[in-house]
């Protein structure tokens, strides 16, 4: 097993899915939370994080990291390209929803208006589509995969802005609840640092 170090800021953000994947797989990794970013930016291949160091090699880009880990940690059926592509589709749709949310807006009124606009214009229509794609009774694909961890991370991030939306989508809510209740995931959720996003 290679030695893994995951670099990110002290938040969930783009690193939470890789963290959840390590936790679910029970594979150790160093969860390096950078708090003095200007001192480290130049050390990262594209001057951004997350970065996953694999035996000293630094891999950038969330998509590359997550897809590498999915295969490496056996969180997808590697014989079924279509299953993997379905999870990439989910990740793309989730990424589009997360893009313009007002992470750093201080004005509460402006923030609420932007959140409402994005929830109604983008997130809810996306959830409507994703709800129709849920294939298992407690899993996004027919069987457990990193798609379920992606749903958990995605919904958690949206809940930071509006936690009422997921209740309107019973199939996705069931995937979210079942994934959060998986023993290794639940143990991690109970102890992970509390951060605003
Ligand atoms: N396409 C990249 C985007 C990474 C990205 O935007 N990272 C942000 C944090 S979420 C960052 O490193 N910002 C600091 C900077 O650019 O200096 C990915 O998906 O990993």
Tab-separated table of C-alpha atoms and ligand atoms in Angstrom:
chain	number	residue	atom	x	y	z
A	1	UNK	CA	0.000	0.000	0.000
A	2	UNK	CA	1.494	3.397	-0.958
A	3	UNK	CA	1.879	6.114	1.644
A	4	UNK	CA	-0.722	8.854	1.192
A	5	UNK	CA	-0.796	12.497	2.248
A	6	UNK	CA	-3.760	14.709	1.355
A	7	UNK	CA	-3.138	18.467	1.369
A	8	UNK	CA	-6.049	20.887	1.689
A	9	UNK	CA	-7.251	23.869	3.680
A	10	UNK	CA	-8.767	23.377	7.152
A	11	UNK	CA	-12.230	22.778	5.731
A	12	UNK	CA	-14.295	20.119	3.982
A	13	UNK	CA	-14.610	21.645	0.492
A	14	UNK	CA	-13.037	19.700	-2.346
A	15	UNK	CA	-11.074	17.410	-0.008
A	16	UNK	CA	-13.971	15.903	1.878
A	17	UNK	CA	-14.813	13.244	-0.691
A	18	UNK	CA	-11.219	11.901	-0.820
A	19	UNK	CA	-11.144	11.952	3.009
A	20	UNK	CA	-14.410	9.983	3.160
A	21	UNK	CA	-13.033	7.498	0.635
A	22	UNK	CA	-9.952	6.828	2.758
A	23	UNK	CA	-12.104	6.476	5.879
A	24	UNK	CA	-14.601	4.089	4.275
A	25	UNK	CA	-11.771	1.978	2.851
A	26	UNK	CA	-9.978	1.952	6.209
A	27	UNK	CA	-6.759	3.057	4.504
A	28	UNK	CA	-4.474	5.350	6.509
A	29	UNK	CA	-3.501	8.769	5.132
A	30	UNK	CA	-2.065	11.978	6.499
A	31	UNK	CA	-4.806	14.626	6.524
A	32	UNK	CA	-2.596	17.694	6.097
A	33	UNK	CA	-4.680	20.824	6.756
A	34	UNK	CA	-2.712	23.840	5.575
A	35	UNK	CA	-3.252	27.043	7.552
A	36	UNK	CA	-0.350	29.106	6.107
A	37	UNK	CA	-1.239	28.794	2.423
A	38	UNK	CA	1.096	31.491	1.006
A	39	UNK	CA	4.029	29.452	2.343
A	40	UNK	CA	2.881	26.343	0.465
A	41	UNK	CA	1.267	27.533	-2.778
A	42	UNK	CA	4.508	27.212	-4.758
A	43	UNK	CA	4.964	23.604	-3.565
A	44	UNK	CA	1.718	22.500	-5.261
A	45	UNK	CA	1.851	21.440	-8.927
A	46	UNK	CA	-0.830	23.938	-10.068
A	47	UNK	CA	-0.658	26.286	-7.077
A	48	UNK	CA	-3.960	24.906	-5.792
A	49	UNK	CA	-5.308	22.209	-3.500
A	50	UNK	CA	-6.421	19.491	-2.988
A	51	UNK	CA	-3.232	17.633	-3.742
A	52	UNK	CA	-2.736	13.946	-3.002
A	53	UNK	CA	0.858	12.855	-2.426
A	54	UNK	CA	1.313	9.201	-3.350
A	55	UNK	CA	4.707	7.850	-2.275
A	56	UNK	CA	6.120	11.352	-2.784
A	57	UNK	CA	4.377	12.058	-6.130
A	58	UNK	CA	1.978	15.008	-5.976
A	59	UNK	CA	-1.303	14.480	-7.865
A	60	UNK	CA	-3.521	17.563	-8.406
A	61	UNK	CA	-7.115	18.124	-9.494
A	62	UNK	CA	-10.000	16.790	-7.441
A	63	UNK	CA	-11.356	14.684	-10.314
A	64	UNK	CA	-8.044	12.943	-10.898
A	65	UNK	CA	-7.590	12.296	-7.170
A	66	UNK	CA	-11.096	10.938	-6.644
A	67	UNK	CA	-11.049	8.712	-9.717
A	68	UNK	CA	-7.610	7.365	-8.819
A	69	UNK	CA	-8.793	6.580	-5.273
A	70	UNK	CA	-12.019	4.977	-6.498
A	71	UNK	CA	-10.032	2.348	-8.396
A	72	UNK	CA	-7.179	2.080	-5.932
A	73	UNK	CA	-9.416	1.705	-2.845
A	74	UNK	CA	-11.908	-0.523	-4.708
A	75	UNK	CA	-14.850	1.822	-4.246
A	76	UNK	CA	-16.151	1.135	-7.767
A	77	UNK	CA	-16.590	-1.976	-9.895
A	78	UNK	CA	-13.475	-1.588	-12.057
A	79	UNK	CA	-14.892	-3.981	-14.655
A	80	UNK	CA	-17.814	-1.669	-15.393
A	81	UNK	CA	-16.763	1.526	-17.150
A	82	UNK	CA	-20.339	2.741	-17.312
A	83	UNK	CA	-20.774	2.555	-13.524
A	84	UNK	CA	-17.657	4.649	-13.086
A	85	UNK	CA	-18.845	7.123	-15.713
A	86	UNK	CA	-22.191	7.443	-13.915
A	87	UNK	CA	-20.342	8.544	-10.780
A	88	UNK	CA	-18.293	11.041	-12.799
A	89	UNK	CA	-21.568	12.388	-14.157
A	90	UNK	CA	-22.857	12.800	-10.595
A	91	UNK	CA	-19.616	14.541	-9.596
A	92	UNK	CA	-19.868	16.905	-12.548
A	93	UNK	CA	-23.470	17.794	-11.741
A	94	UNK	CA	-22.615	18.333	-8.061
A	95	UNK	CA	-19.611	20.488	-8.997
A	96	UNK	CA	-21.792	22.695	-11.199
A	97	UNK	CA	-24.189	23.257	-8.282
A	98	UNK	CA	-21.411	24.180	-5.876
A	99	UNK	CA	-19.694	26.629	-8.195
A	100	UNK	CA	-21.339	29.975	-7.522
A	101	UNK	CA	-22.484	29.595	-3.920
A	102	UNK	CA	-21.617	32.650	-1.770
A	103	UNK	CA	-18.960	31.054	0.443
A	104	UNK	CA	-17.411	34.336	1.552
A	105	UNK	CA	-20.384	36.750	1.398
A	106	UNK	CA	-20.642	38.645	4.683
A	107	UNK	CA	-23.885	40.552	3.957
A	108	UNK	CA	-26.649	38.213	5.232
A	109	UNK	CA	-29.334	39.630	2.931
A	110	UNK	CA	-27.201	39.356	-0.198
A	111	UNK	CA	-26.141	35.863	0.829
A	112	UNK	CA	-29.737	34.672	1.344
A	113	UNK	CA	-30.799	36.091	-2.040
A	114	UNK	CA	-27.910	34.395	-3.879
A	115	UNK	CA	-28.530	31.086	-2.107
A	116	UNK	CA	-32.251	31.214	-3.013
A	117	UNK	CA	-31.447	31.964	-6.649
A	118	UNK	CA	-28.927	29.111	-6.932
A	119	UNK	CA	-31.101	26.618	-5.046
A	120	UNK	CA	-34.120	27.331	-7.245
A	121	UNK	CA	-32.292	27.852	-10.525
A	122	UNK	CA	-29.669	25.119	-10.303
A	123	UNK	CA	-29.686	22.849	-7.259
A	124	UNK	CA	-33.336	21.783	-7.170
A	125	UNK	CA	-33.507	21.048	-10.931
A	126	UNK	CA	-30.283	19.022	-10.559
A	127	UNK	CA	-31.653	17.088	-7.565
A	128	UNK	CA	-34.805	16.338	-9.571
A	129	UNK	CA	-32.660	14.748	-12.286
A	130	UNK	CA	-30.413	12.891	-9.801
A	131	UNK	CA	-33.410	11.561	-7.854
A	132	UNK	CA	-34.505	9.776	-11.039
A	133	UNK	CA	-31.084	8.171	-11.405
A	134	UNK	CA	-30.924	6.530	-7.957
A	135	UNK	CA	-30.763	2.805	-8.749
A	136	UNK	CA	-30.544	1.069	-5.371
A	137	UNK	CA	-32.766	1.174	-2.292
A	138	UNK	CA	-30.007	2.789	-0.199
A	139	UNK	CA	-27.315	3.385	-2.831
A	140	UNK	CA	-26.958	5.671	-5.863
A	141	UNK	CA	-25.792	2.866	-8.168
A	142	UNK	CA	-27.199	-0.646	-7.686
A	143	UNK	CA	-24.484	-1.349	-5.113
A	144	UNK	CA	-22.443	0.717	-2.686
A	145	UNK	CA	-19.712	2.766	-4.384
A	146	UNK	CA	-17.948	6.075	-4.004
A	147	UNK	CA	-21.072	7.643	-5.551
A	148	UNK	CA	-22.688	7.314	-2.118
A	149	UNK	CA	-19.797	9.101	-0.452
A	150	UNK	CA	-20.095	11.773	-3.157
A	151	UNK	CA	-23.801	12.213	-2.341
A	152	UNK	CA	-22.904	12.563	1.346
A	153	UNK	CA	-20.209	15.183	0.710
A	154	UNK	CA	-22.378	17.059	-1.816
A	155	UNK	CA	-25.469	17.201	0.389
A	156	UNK	CA	-23.405	18.181	3.446
A	157	UNK	CA	-21.967	21.092	1.477
A	158	UNK	CA	-25.404	22.233	0.326
A	159	UNK	CA	-26.756	21.860	3.852
A	160	UNK	CA	-24.281	24.568	4.890
A	161	UNK	CA	-26.467	26.952	2.860
A	162	UNK	CA	-29.959	25.412	2.988
A	163	UNK	CA	-30.615	22.151	4.791
A	164	UNK	CA	-34.293	22.003	3.818
A	165	UNK	CA	-33.746	21.020	0.172
A	166	UNK	CA	-32.675	17.388	0.581
A	167	UNK	CA	-35.918	16.528	2.433
A	168	UNK	CA	-37.793	16.964	-0.851
A	169	UNK	CA	-35.864	14.084	-2.473
A	170	UNK	CA	-36.607	10.850	-0.579
A	171	UNK	CA	-34.366	8.542	-2.624
A	172	UNK	CA	-31.314	10.801	-2.362
A	173	UNK	CA	-32.098	11.410	1.317
A	174	UNK	CA	-32.056	7.647	1.893
A	175	UNK	CA	-28.687	7.344	0.152
A	176	UNK	CA	-27.396	10.232	2.285
A	177	UNK	CA	-28.706	8.757	5.576
A	178	UNK	CA	-27.554	5.206	4.819
A	179	UNK	CA	-24.083	6.387	3.842
A	180	UNK	CA	-23.747	8.563	6.943
A	181	UNK	CA	-24.697	5.516	9.028
A	182	UNK	CA	-21.982	3.227	7.627
A	183	UNK	CA	-19.824	2.402	10.666
A	184	UNK	CA	-16.485	3.828	9.458
A	185	UNK	CA	-18.144	6.875	7.945
A	186	UNK	CA	-20.248	7.502	11.070
A	187	UNK	CA	-17.142	7.263	13.274
A	188	UNK	CA	-15.388	9.835	11.088
A	189	UNK	CA	-18.392	12.190	10.948
A	190	UNK	CA	-18.613	12.133	14.746
A	191	UNK	CA	-15.008	13.260	15.165
A	192	UNK	CA	-14.121	15.370	12.118
A	193	UNK	CA	-13.247	19.012	12.757
A	194	UNK	CA	-16.279	21.326	12.629
A	195	UNK	CA	-15.756	23.863	9.840
A	196	UNK	CA	-18.113	26.333	8.116
A	197	UNK	CA	-17.689	24.628	4.739
B	1	LIG	N1	-9.719	22.388	-10.675
B	1	LIG	C1	-9.161	22.317	-9.352
B	1	LIG	C2	-9.563	23.557	-8.580
B	1	LIG	C3	-8.880	23.607	-7.234
B	1	LIG	C4	-9.204	24.865	-6.479
B	1	LIG	O1	-9.908	25.768	-6.973
B	1	LIG	N2	-8.672	24.949	-5.259
B	1	LIG	C5	-8.845	26.113	-4.445
B	1	LIG	C6	-9.480	25.736	-3.119
B	1	LIG	S1	-11.051	24.923	-3.301
B	1	LIG	C7	-7.470	26.704	-4.129
B	1	LIG	O2	-6.499	25.987	-4.038
B	1	LIG	N3	-7.423	28.013	-3.927
B	1	LIG	C8	-6.218	28.708	-3.515
B	1	LIG	C9	-5.488	29.341	-4.655
B	1	LIG	O3	-5.876	29.209	-5.828
B	1	LIG	O4	-4.481	30.002	-4.337
B	1	LIG	C10	-9.659	21.050	-8.640
B	1	LIG	O5	-10.766	20.593	-8.948
B	1	LIG	O6	-8.948	20.499	-7.802
